Tab-separated table of C-alpha atoms (C1' of nucleotides) in Angstrom:
chain	number	residue	atom	x	y	z
A	1	MET	CA	8.903	29.539	10.901
A	2	VAL	CA	11.860	27.580	9.696
A	3	LYS	CA	14.870	29.841	9.593
A	4	ILE	CA	17.811	29.684	7.254
A	5	ASN	CA	20.709	28.325	9.273
A	6	ILE	CA	23.925	30.099	8.460
A	7	LEU	CA	27.525	29.280	9.280
A	8	ILE	CA	30.153	31.955	8.838
A	9	ILE	CA	33.738	31.090	7.992
A	10	GLY	CA	36.345	33.812	8.052
A	11	ASP	CA	39.607	35.229	9.279
A	12	HIS	CA	38.640	38.559	10.769
A	13	GLY	CA	36.599	38.320	13.927
A	14	LEU	CA	35.480	41.900	13.637
A	15	VAL	CA	34.146	41.490	10.121
A	16	MET	CA	32.508	38.189	11.004
A	17	ASP	CA	30.732	39.806	13.948
A	18	GLY	CA	29.525	42.562	11.674
A	19	ILE	CA	28.103	40.070	9.220
A	20	ARG	CA	26.463	38.173	12.046
A	21	GLN	CA	24.747	41.325	13.255
A	22	LEU	CA	23.564	42.118	9.756
A	23	LEU	CA	22.073	38.686	9.236
A	24	GLU	CA	20.543	38.333	12.702
A	25	ARG	CA	18.373	41.367	11.941
A	26	GLU	CA	16.582	39.284	9.329
A	27	PRO	CA	13.702	37.339	10.844
A	28	ASP	CA	14.189	34.380	8.529
A	29	MET	CA	17.869	33.919	9.211
A	30	GLU	CA	19.833	32.489	12.058
A	31	VAL	CA	23.612	32.437	12.414
A	32	VAL	CA	24.228	29.071	13.994
A	33	GLY	CA	27.978	29.447	14.174
A	34	ALA	CA	31.063	31.355	13.187
A	35	VAL	CA	34.424	29.686	12.909
A	36	PHE	CA	37.890	30.812	11.991
A	37	SER	CA	39.640	29.209	9.076
A	38	PRO	CA	38.580	25.753	10.081
A	39	THR	CA	40.854	22.802	10.412
A	40	GLU	CA	37.915	20.461	10.785
A	41	LEU	CA	35.463	21.786	8.276
A	42	GLU	CA	33.587	18.493	7.968
A	43	LYS	CA	33.011	18.318	11.682
A	44	ASP	CA	31.794	21.891	11.832
A	45	ILE	CA	29.313	21.280	9.046
A	46	ALA	CA	28.095	18.115	10.728
A	47	ASP	CA	27.704	19.991	14.013
A	48	PHE	CA	26.001	23.121	12.746
A	49	GLN	CA	24.087	21.639	9.794
A	50	PRO	CA	24.038	24.993	8.030
A	51	ASP	CA	21.812	25.635	5.037
A	52	ILE	CA	24.184	28.388	3.973
A	53	ILE	CA	27.895	28.818	4.538
A	54	VAL	CA	29.157	32.342	4.144
A	55	ILE	CA	32.866	32.337	3.438
A	56	ASP	CA	34.579	35.593	4.190
A	57	ALA	CA	38.283	35.031	3.763
A	58	PRO	CA	40.402	37.864	2.496
A	59	SER	CA	43.518	35.764	2.121
A	60	GLN	CA	44.500	32.235	1.184
A	61	ARG	CA	42.427	32.209	-1.925
A	62	GLU	CA	43.485	28.719	-2.875
A	63	ASN	CA	42.156	27.411	0.421
A	64	ASN	CA	38.806	29.011	-0.234
A	65	LEU	CA	38.422	27.162	-3.497
A	66	ILE	CA	39.383	23.876	-1.884
A	67	TRP	CA	36.846	24.424	0.879
A	68	ILE	CA	34.137	25.218	-1.613
A	69	LYS	CA	34.894	22.143	-3.655
A	70	ASN	CA	34.808	19.933	-0.612
A	71	ILE	CA	31.575	21.423	0.631
A	72	SER	CA	29.756	21.354	-2.684
A	73	SER	CA	30.752	17.784	-3.406
A	74	GLN	CA	30.462	16.294	0.054
A	75	PHE	CA	27.762	18.464	1.608
A	76	PRO	CA	25.714	19.960	-1.212
A	77	ALA	CA	22.831	20.627	1.160
A	78	SER	CA	25.041	23.380	2.587
A	79	LYS	CA	25.294	26.046	-0.071
A	80	VAL	CA	28.291	28.342	-0.192
A	81	VAL	CA	27.924	32.090	-0.499
A	82	MET	CA	31.323	33.610	-1.221
A	83	LEU	CA	31.960	37.058	0.169
A	84	SER	CA	35.113	38.444	-1.326
A	85	GLY	CA	37.005	41.686	-1.716
A	86	ASP	CA	38.566	40.325	-4.854
A	87	ASP	CA	36.104	40.208	-7.694
A	88	ASN	CA	38.205	39.797	-10.805
A	89	THR	CA	36.550	37.680	-13.427
A	90	GLU	CA	38.846	34.692	-13.236
A	91	TYR	CA	38.390	34.385	-9.531
A	92	VAL	CA	34.632	34.686	-9.738
A	93	HIS	CA	34.648	32.029	-12.389
A	94	ALA	CA	36.830	29.768	-10.288
A	95	VAL	CA	34.481	30.195	-7.338
A	96	HIS	CA	31.563	29.220	-9.519
A	97	GLU	CA	33.377	26.237	-10.953
A	98	ALA	CA	34.189	25.130	-7.434
A	99	GLY	CA	30.458	24.848	-6.775
A	100	ALA	CA	29.478	27.968	-4.857
A	101	TYR	CA	25.936	29.293	-5.082
A	102	ALA	CA	26.694	32.995	-4.931
A	103	PHE	CA	29.487	35.512	-5.190
A	104	VAL	CA	29.075	38.798	-3.385
A	105	SER	CA	31.631	41.567	-3.502
A	106	LYS	CA	32.377	43.460	-0.340
A	107	CYS	CA	31.632	46.567	-2.348
A	108	ASP	CA	28.022	45.433	-2.561
A	109	SER	CA	25.308	46.385	-0.084
A	110	ALA	CA	24.101	44.278	2.818
A	111	GLU	CA	20.865	43.770	0.919
A	112	THR	CA	22.804	42.113	-1.861
A	113	LEU	CA	24.271	39.596	0.558
A	114	ILE	CA	20.921	38.911	2.181
A	115	HIS	CA	19.266	38.483	-1.172
A	116	ALA	CA	22.020	36.177	-2.334
A	117	ILE	CA	21.550	34.024	0.763
A	118	ARG	CA	17.819	33.748	0.240
A	119	GLU	CA	18.247	32.911	-3.427
A	120	SER	CA	20.918	30.339	-2.681
A	121	TYR	CA	18.666	28.770	-0.089
A	122	ARG	CA	16.009	28.443	-2.794
A	123	GLY	CA	18.570	26.826	-5.048
A	124	VAL	CA	19.051	29.796	-7.342
A	125	LYS	CA	22.590	30.910	-7.970
A	126	SER	CA	23.624	34.554	-7.768
A	127	PHE	CA	26.708	35.739	-9.573
A	128	PRO	CA	27.842	39.011	-11.149
A	129	ALA	CA	25.791	39.618	-14.261
A	130	ASP	CA	28.694	39.335	-16.657
A	131	LEU	CA	28.775	35.593	-16.179
A	132	ALA	CA	26.082	33.256	-17.480
A	133	PHE	CA	25.263	30.415	-15.186
A	134	HIS	CA	23.029	27.442	-14.966
A	135	ASP	CA	21.580	26.095	-11.788
A	136	GLY	CA	22.961	22.654	-11.270
A	137	SER	CA	21.635	19.868	-9.166
A	138	PRO	CA	24.158	18.595	-6.666
A	139	LEU	CA	23.175	15.108	-7.743
A	140	THR	CA	24.475	13.226	-10.741
A	141	ASP	CA	22.165	12.125	-13.523
A	142	MET	CA	22.106	8.593	-12.275
A	143	GLU	CA	21.448	9.686	-8.716
A	144	LEU	CA	18.608	11.855	-9.909
A	145	ALA	CA	17.144	8.971	-11.893
A	146	VAL	CA	17.297	6.783	-8.798
A	147	LEU	CA	15.785	9.488	-6.629
A	148	ASP	CA	12.951	9.973	-9.083
A	149	LEU	CA	12.100	6.284	-8.960
A	150	ILE	CA	12.303	6.302	-5.176
A	151	ALA	CA	9.703	9.061	-5.161
A	152	ARG	CA	7.606	6.907	-7.462
A	153	ASP	CA	7.325	4.184	-4.850
A	154	LYS	CA	9.927	1.800	-6.244
A	155	THR	CA	12.105	-0.499	-4.148
A	156	ASN	CA	15.835	-0.770	-4.763
A	157	SER	CA	15.362	-4.068	-6.564
A	158	GLU	CA	12.720	-2.599	-8.842
A	159	ILE	CA	14.911	0.400	-9.553
A	160	GLY	CA	17.752	-1.920	-10.459
A	161	GLU	CA	15.584	-3.784	-12.940
A	162	GLN	CA	14.328	-0.591	-14.477
A	163	LEU	CA	17.766	0.972	-14.856
A	164	ASN	CA	19.506	-2.290	-15.740
A	165	ILE	CA	21.928	-2.174	-12.827
A	166	SER	CA	22.259	-4.399	-9.813
A	167	LYS	CA	20.378	-3.874	-6.597
A	168	ARG	CA	23.703	-3.266	-4.915
A	169	THR	CA	24.541	-0.411	-7.265
A	170	VAL	CA	21.219	1.157	-6.539
A	171	GLU	CA	22.018	0.942	-2.844
A	172	HIS	CA	25.250	2.757	-3.469
A	173	HIS	CA	23.500	5.572	-5.326
A	174	VAL	CA	20.937	5.782	-2.570
A	175	SER	CA	23.598	6.187	0.063
A	176	SER	CA	25.245	8.904	-2.035
A	177	ILE	CA	21.908	10.663	-2.284
A	178	LEU	CA	21.361	10.445	1.474
A	179	ARG	CA	24.852	11.805	2.161
A	180	LYS	CA	24.546	14.649	-0.335
A	181	LEU	CA	21.103	15.700	0.842
A	182	ARG	CA	22.121	15.106	4.449
A	183	VAL	CA	19.139	12.973	5.366
A	184	LYS	CA	18.822	9.566	6.989
A	185	SER	CA	16.007	8.070	4.966
A	186	ARG	CA	14.834	7.809	1.388
A	187	ALA	CA	11.527	9.342	2.430
A	188	GLY	CA	13.444	12.302	3.843
A	189	ALA	CA	15.379	12.527	0.601
A	190	VAL	CA	12.176	12.718	-1.395
A	191	GLY	CA	10.812	15.418	0.884
A	192	LYS	CA	13.969	17.477	0.703
A	193	ALA	CA	14.254	16.997	-3.056
A	194	PHE	CA	10.800	18.416	-3.612
A	195	ARG	CA	11.488	21.353	-1.347
A	196	LEU	CA	14.801	22.049	-3.061
A	197	GLY	CA	13.163	21.813	-6.474
A	198	LEU	CA	15.148	18.749	-7.524
A	199	LEU	CA	11.925	16.874	-8.188
A	200	GLU	CA	8.516	17.940	-9.294
B	1	MET	CA	5.034	10.418	-20.623
B	2	VAL	CA	2.956	9.219	-17.712
B	3	LYS	CA	-0.656	8.903	-18.765
B	4	ILE	CA	-3.753	9.361	-16.672
B	5	ASN	CA	-5.156	5.890	-16.090
B	6	ILE	CA	-8.896	5.848	-16.314
B	7	LEU	CA	-11.470	3.234	-15.329
B	8	ILE	CA	-15.013	3.543	-16.624
B	9	ILE	CA	-17.969	2.231	-14.655
B	10	GLY	CA	-21.375	2.172	-16.258
B	11	ASP	CA	-24.494	0.345	-17.346
B	12	HIS	CA	-24.690	1.041	-21.061
B	13	GLY	CA	-21.988	-0.635	-23.097
B	14	LEU	CA	-22.609	1.636	-26.037
B	15	VAL	CA	-22.196	4.812	-24.042
B	16	MET	CA	-19.130	3.443	-22.275
B	17	ASP	CA	-17.508	2.625	-25.592
B	18	GLY	CA	-18.230	6.126	-26.811
B	19	ILE	CA	-16.592	7.612	-23.755
B	20	ARG	CA	-13.628	5.320	-24.192
B	21	GLN	CA	-13.163	6.498	-27.777
B	22	LEU	CA	-13.408	10.109	-26.704
B	23	LEU	CA	-10.798	9.711	-24.017
B	24	GLU	CA	-8.408	7.531	-26.016
B	25	ARG	CA	-8.008	10.403	-28.483
B	26	GLU	CA	-6.253	12.363	-25.750
B	27	PRO	CA	-2.517	11.625	-25.704
B	28	ASP	CA	-2.293	11.970	-21.945
B	29	MET	CA	-5.104	9.599	-21.111
B	30	GLU	CA	-5.468	5.862	-21.161
B	31	VAL	CA	-8.605	3.879	-20.455
B	32	VAL	CA	-7.290	0.920	-18.526
B	33	GLY	CA	-10.626	-0.736	-18.113
B	34	ALA	CA	-14.391	-0.516	-18.368
B	35	VAL	CA	-16.664	-2.530	-16.125
B	36	PHE	CA	-20.401	-2.876	-15.762
B	37	SER	CA	-22.005	-2.114	-12.449
B	38	PRO	CA	-19.325	-3.888	-10.502
B	39	THR	CA	-19.928	-6.435	-7.838
B	40	GLU	CA	-16.286	-6.418	-6.833
B	41	LEU	CA	-15.380	-2.776	-7.016
B	42	GLU	CA	-12.462	-3.104	-4.637
B	43	LYS	CA	-10.889	-5.828	-6.726
B	44	ASP	CA	-11.335	-3.855	-9.926
B	45	ILE	CA	-9.639	-0.824	-8.425
B	46	ALA	CA	-6.803	-2.945	-7.121
B	47	ASP	CA	-6.395	-4.542	-10.552
B	48	PHE	CA	-6.608	-1.446	-12.715
B	49	GLN	CA	-5.095	1.097	-10.300
B	50	PRO	CA	-6.946	3.951	-11.979
B	51	ASP	CA	-6.085	7.573	-11.312
B	52	ILE	CA	-9.579	8.523	-12.388
B	53	ILE	CA	-12.826	6.594	-12.205
B	54	VAL	CA	-15.555	7.833	-14.512
B	55	ILE	CA	-18.939	6.740	-13.295
B	56	ASP	CA	-21.653	6.752	-15.901
B	57	ALA	CA	-24.728	5.200	-14.444
B	58	PRO	CA	-28.110	6.467	-15.463
B	59	SER	CA	-30.001	4.442	-12.907
B	60	GLN	CA	-29.573	3.226	-9.353
B	61	ARG	CA	-28.576	6.582	-8.037
B	62	GLU	CA	-28.217	5.349	-4.506
B	63	ASN	CA	-25.653	2.803	-5.608
B	64	ASN	CA	-23.630	5.519	-7.269
B	65	LEU	CA	-23.364	7.450	-4.049
B	66	ILE	CA	-22.361	4.354	-2.125
B	67	TRP	CA	-19.668	3.561	-4.664
B	68	ILE	CA	-18.304	7.068	-4.522
B	69	LYS	CA	-18.210	6.989	-0.735
B	70	ASN	CA	-16.372	3.700	-0.713
B	71	ILE	CA	-13.883	4.801	-3.319
B	72	SER	CA	-13.131	8.175	-1.800
B	73	SER	CA	-12.669	6.775	1.676
B	74	GLN	CA	-10.858	3.561	0.861
B	75	PHE	CA	-9.040	4.491	-2.355
B	76	PRO	CA	-8.676	8.280	-2.362
B	77	ALA	CA	-5.862	8.011	-4.900
B	78	SER	CA	-8.558	7.082	-7.409
B	79	LYS	CA	-10.624	10.185	-8.020
B	80	VAL	CA	-14.210	9.927	-9.087
B	81	VAL	CA	-15.586	11.918	-11.988
B	82	MET	CA	-19.348	11.617	-12.022
B	83	LEU	CA	-21.032	11.723	-15.413
B	84	SER	CA	-24.751	12.077	-14.977
B	85	GLY	CA	-27.847	12.944	-16.921
B	86	ASP	CA	-29.481	14.126	-13.736
B	87	ASP	CA	-28.023	17.424	-12.597
B	88	ASN	CA	-30.484	18.729	-10.052
B	89	THR	CA	-28.821	20.609	-7.258
B	90	GLU	CA	-29.507	18.139	-4.481
B	91	TYR	CA	-27.999	15.297	-6.415
B	92	VAL	CA	-24.905	17.290	-7.367
B	93	HIS	CA	-24.485	18.194	-3.757
B	94	ALA	CA	-24.857	14.593	-2.664
B	95	VAL	CA	-22.244	13.521	-5.181
B	96	HIS	CA	-19.883	16.131	-3.821
B	97	GLU	CA	-20.556	15.126	-0.244
B	98	ALA	CA	-19.842	11.543	-1.163
B	99	GLY	CA	-16.310	12.571	-2.134
B	100	ALA	CA	-16.304	12.875	-5.930
B	101	TYR	CA	-13.869	15.228	-7.632
B	102	ALA	CA	-16.047	16.335	-10.484
B	103	PHE	CA	-19.621	16.360	-11.723
B	104	VAL	CA	-20.193	16.546	-15.440
B	105	SER	CA	-23.623	16.679	-17.003
B	106	LYS	CA	-24.275	14.685	-20.131
B	107	CYS	CA	-25.464	17.930	-21.666
B	108	ASP	CA	-21.911	19.216	-21.423
B	109	SER	CA	-19.331	18.887	-24.200
B	110	ALA	CA	-16.621	16.252	-24.392
B	111	GLU	CA	-14.103	18.985	-23.668
B	112	THR	CA	-15.783	19.593	-20.347
B	113	LEU	CA	-15.360	15.960	-19.374
B	114	ILE	CA	-11.724	15.878	-20.497
B	115	HIS	CA	-10.982	19.084	-18.632
B	116	ALA	CA	-12.688	17.781	-15.520
B	117	ILE	CA	-10.556	14.620	-15.662
B	118	ARG	CA	-7.324	16.605	-15.967
B	119	GLU	CA	-8.312	18.913	-13.151
B	120	SER	CA	-9.342	16.037	-10.928
B	121	TYR	CA	-6.040	14.344	-11.632
B	122	ARG	CA	-4.299	17.497	-10.427
B	123	GLY	CA	-6.407	17.435	-7.292
B	124	VAL	CA	-8.721	20.290	-8.298
B	125	LYS	CA	-12.418	19.677	-8.033
B	126	SER	CA	-14.805	20.601	-10.818
B	127	PHE	CA	-18.458	21.157	-10.034
B	128	PRO	CA	-21.229	23.312	-11.457
B	129	ALA	CA	-20.482	26.921	-10.648
B	130	ASP	CA	-23.477	27.387	-8.373
B	131	LEU	CA	-21.840	25.343	-5.653
B	132	ALA	CA	-18.850	26.474	-3.652
B	133	PHE	CA	-16.362	23.786	-2.768
B	134	HIS	CA	-13.195	23.250	-0.895
B	135	ASP	CA	-10.552	20.729	-1.791
B	136	GLY	CA	-10.176	18.283	1.038
B	137	SER	CA	-7.274	16.052	1.871
B	138	PRO	CA	-8.176	12.400	1.962
B	139	LEU	CA	-5.953	12.046	5.019
B	140	THR	CA	-6.882	12.767	8.611
B	141	ASP	CA	-5.092	15.458	10.574
B	142	MET	CA	-3.042	12.908	12.415
B	143	GLU	CA	-2.126	11.088	9.240
B	144	LEU	CA	-1.109	14.344	7.650
B	145	ALA	CA	1.039	15.200	10.658
B	146	VAL	CA	2.740	11.830	10.440
B	147	LEU	CA	3.231	12.174	6.704
B	148	ASP	CA	4.762	15.594	7.145
B	149	LEU	CA	7.285	14.230	9.622
B	150	ILE	CA	8.054	11.318	7.323
B	151	ALA	CA	8.884	13.820	4.604
B	152	ARG	CA	11.115	15.584	7.140
B	153	ASP	CA	13.311	12.527	7.479
B	154	LYS	CA	11.951	11.225	10.762
B	155	THR	CA	11.758	7.566	11.755
B	156	ASN	CA	8.589	6.103	13.248
B	157	SER	CA	10.120	6.218	16.718
B	158	GLU	CA	11.072	9.851	16.347
B	159	ILE	CA	7.608	10.667	15.066
B	160	GLY	CA	6.102	8.916	18.085
B	161	GLU	CA	8.191	10.991	20.460
B	162	GLN	CA	7.319	14.188	18.694
B	163	LEU	CA	3.568	13.498	18.596
B	164	ASN	CA	3.476	11.812	22.012
B	165	ILE	CA	2.160	8.527	20.723
B	166	SER	CA	3.723	5.116	20.618
B	167	LYS	CA	5.806	3.813	17.768
B	168	ARG	CA	3.061	1.257	17.193
B	169	THR	CA	0.459	3.906	16.666
B	170	VAL	CA	2.710	5.653	14.223
B	171	GLU	CA	3.057	2.408	12.325
B	172	HIS	CA	-0.701	2.136	12.162
B	173	HIS	CA	-1.034	5.636	10.750
B	174	VAL	CA	1.691	4.905	8.256
B	175	SER	CA	-0.106	1.835	7.006
B	176	SER	CA	-3.304	3.866	6.648
B	177	ILE	CA	-1.385	6.463	4.678
B	178	LEU	CA	0.100	3.825	2.395
B	179	ARG	CA	-3.290	2.264	1.804
B	180	LYS	CA	-5.019	5.584	1.131
B	181	LEU	CA	-2.337	6.838	-1.218
B	182	ARG	CA	-1.998	3.371	-2.689
B	183	VAL	CA	1.759	3.145	-2.420
B	184	LYS	CA	4.043	0.552	-0.916
B	185	SER	CA	6.663	2.752	0.714
B	186	ARG	CA	6.886	5.886	2.809
B	187	ALA	CA	9.135	7.402	0.169
B	188	GLY	CA	6.454	6.753	-2.430
B	189	ALA	CA	3.904	8.337	-0.109
B	190	VAL	CA	6.003	11.475	0.178
B	191	GLY	CA	6.418	11.655	-3.596
B	192	LYS	CA	2.722	11.205	-4.224
B	193	ALA	CA	1.792	13.662	-1.485
B	194	PHE	CA	3.878	16.389	-3.059
B	195	ARG	CA	2.443	15.696	-6.483
B	196	LEU	CA	-1.105	15.712	-5.116
B	197	GLY	CA	-0.460	18.941	-3.265
B	198	LEU	CA	-0.915	17.390	0.166
B	199	LEU	CA	2.523	18.580	1.181
B	200	GLU	CA	4.639	21.524	0.220
C	1	DA	C1'	-30.896	9.372	21.770
C	2	DA	C1'	-29.321	5.097	19.819
C	3	DA	C1'	-26.748	2.918	16.106
C	4	DA	C1'	-23.108	3.044	12.831
C	5	DA	C1'	-18.918	4.636	11.045
C	6	DA	C1'	-14.609	6.598	11.407
C	7	DC	C1'	-10.616	7.606	14.168
C	8	DA	C1'	-6.915	6.835	17.441
C	9	DT	C1'	-4.566	4.037	20.424
C	10	DC	C1'	-1.729	-0.267	21.580
C	11	DC	C1'	0.574	-5.103	21.029
C	12	DG	C1'	3.020	-9.524	18.721
C	13	DT	C1'	5.166	-11.908	14.990
C	14	DA	C1'	7.170	-12.627	10.571
C	15	DT	C1'	9.149	-10.954	6.413
C	16	DT	C1'	11.097	-7.511	3.489
C	17	DT	C1'	13.605	-3.496	2.694
C	18	DT	C1'	16.766	-0.177	3.862
C	19	DC	C1'	21.103	1.365	5.101
C	20	DC	C1'	26.089	1.048	6.375
C	21	DG	C1'	31.045	-0.338	6.199
C	22	DC	C1'	34.701	-2.269	3.703
C	23	DA	C1'	36.747	-3.157	-0.769
C	24	DA	C1'	37.588	-2.688	-5.675
C	25	DA	C1'	37.201	-2.702	-11.103
C	26	DT	C1'	35.801	0.112	-15.120
C	27	DT	C1'	34.444	4.223	-17.464
C	28	DT	C1'	34.286	9.162	-18.232
C	29	DC	C1'	35.905	13.525	-18.470
C	30	DA	C1'	38.603	17.667	-17.953
D	1	DT	C1'	46.653	11.483	-16.171
D	2	DG	C1'	44.198	12.220	-12.072
D	3	DA	C1'	39.444	13.066	-10.226
D	4	DA	C1'	34.807	11.864	-10.319
D	5	DA	C1'	31.284	8.719	-11.628
D	6	DT	C1'	29.557	4.134	-12.162
D	7	DT	C1'	29.565	-0.389	-11.237
D	8	DT	C1'	29.428	-4.744	-8.155
D	9	DG	C1'	30.035	-7.867	-4.056
D	10	DC	C1'	29.451	-9.601	0.997
D	11	DG	C1'	27.560	-9.326	5.379
D	12	DG	C1'	24.904	-7.452	9.013
D	13	DA	C1'	22.134	-4.262	11.996
D	14	DA	C1'	18.188	-1.351	11.922
D	15	DA	C1'	13.940	0.148	10.118
D	16	DA	C1'	9.915	-0.548	7.789
D	17	DT	C1'	5.977	-3.248	6.301
D	18	DA	C1'	2.343	-6.931	6.330
D	19	DC	C1'	-0.933	-9.524	8.879
D	20	DG	C1'	-3.584	-10.387	12.761
D	21	DG	C1'	-6.188	-8.764	16.923
D	22	DA	C1'	-8.077	-5.474	20.627
D	23	DT	C1'	-10.217	-1.233	22.917
D	24	DG	C1'	-12.015	3.420	23.733
D	25	DT	C1'	-13.358	7.893	21.719
D	26	DT	C1'	-15.378	10.979	18.483
D	27	DT	C1'	-18.311	11.970	14.688
D	28	DT	C1'	-21.993	11.075	11.714
D	29	DT	C1'	-26.158	9.115	10.583
D	30	DT	C1'	-30.562	7.562	11.388
DNA sequence: AAAAAACATCCGTATTTTCCGCAAATTTCA
DNA sequence: TGAAATTTGCGGAAAATACGGATGTTTTTT
C-alpha cells in the first residue's frame, strides 16, 4: 500500500513527537520527517517529498503564512495542513488564502487531524465550517489547458498551434507543470493529474 | 464536446445508410465512415480512427469473426459492436471470444444499439444477458506493468531496472502499448489508459 | 502432438520530442 | 504598485520514438 508521506514542521519537539506518534498509528500514514522551524524549507521538501506538511507553529504567525505561500506556489504537490492554537476567523482566512489545504485547531480531536490529512491528500480542503471554500487546482488555467492536451496525446508543437502560442511557451508551461506536480516527465504528470483529480 | 467516432462496416448499403441516420441523430456520435466488406481493413481504421466499429454483415460469418479478431488484437482502441440477425448462442459466444464489445440483435430497438455503443465506448461490454462476461484489458500483463510505471513518472531505463529487463525490451513494450492504444506518446497512452479504465 | 499465433527478450541507427537553464517583455490582478 | 501569470527566444543534453531485424518461450489452435 502506498502510504501518505508526512513532514512535520514545528517549534516544540514534545508536541511534534506527540503528533508523530498519533499519525504513525494510522496504517496509511508515514511520518517521513520532522524539522524545526526550517531555514531551508525547499531542501527539506525536496529531500522528504512529503504528500502532506503539517505545520505546528505556535509563534511567528507571519512566518507560517510565508511558508504556506511558498509551499503552495512552488510545491503544490505537498499540501499544507495547518495545526494552530489560534483559530480566529481572520487568521483562518489568511491561512486559506495562503494556499493551505486544511486548518485544524488544537482544540480538535486527533481524528479531526487524521481526517483532514486524508482529505487533503485526496485534494479536498478542510476548514472550519463557517468559511465557504472552493477546491482549487494548483495549476493555472493555461497550465491545465496544456496538461489536458498532453493527456490527449498532443506534442508541444501541436499544443502551440491549438492554443495559438509558440512551441517555446508551451515548453515553459510544461516545465511549470512538472515542477508543480513534482514529476520528471509529462507522462508522470498525466498520471499524477488523474490521481489527484485534476483531469478526468 | 468530443464525439464518439463510428465506422460502419457492412454489405447492404441501404441498411448501412439507415444505421448512419439513426446514429447521426445522437449529438454525441459521429459516423466518420461507412465501408463495404473491406479489403483493406487496417488502412480504413488508420484513416478513420474510429472509437467504435459497427459491423453489420448478414453473410460470411467466418469473415466477421476474423475481422473482429484482427481489430481487437491490432487496434483495441477501436471497439467492435456486432449487429447481427443471427443470435444463436454459439455465434454470440464466438463473437465475444473474438474480442467484440457488444452484440446487438437486429430484433432489438435502435436504443439498444445506441446504448451498446455508449457502453462500449466507456469500456463496458454489452452482450445478451444469458452470457456472463468479464471486461478484459487489451494489454498484456507486462505491457500493463510498463504502462503503470510510465504513469508513475518512470523513464524506460528505470522501468527496466524495476522489472529486471533491458531498456530495449521496455522500449518494445512501449511501442506495443502505443500501437494498441493508438497514440503517439507515452503521455497520451497514460491519458487514454485512465479514460479507458485500464489504470486508476 | 504438430503447427500457428502471441509474447517476451535483445540490438543498431536515425529522427523527433522533451526538458532544462538563462534571460526578458507584456499583461493581469489584488 | 508589486506579485503572479503569460509570453518568447536560443542552445543543448537527454529521452523517447520509428524502423528494421533476430531469437526463444508460451499459449492456442488444429
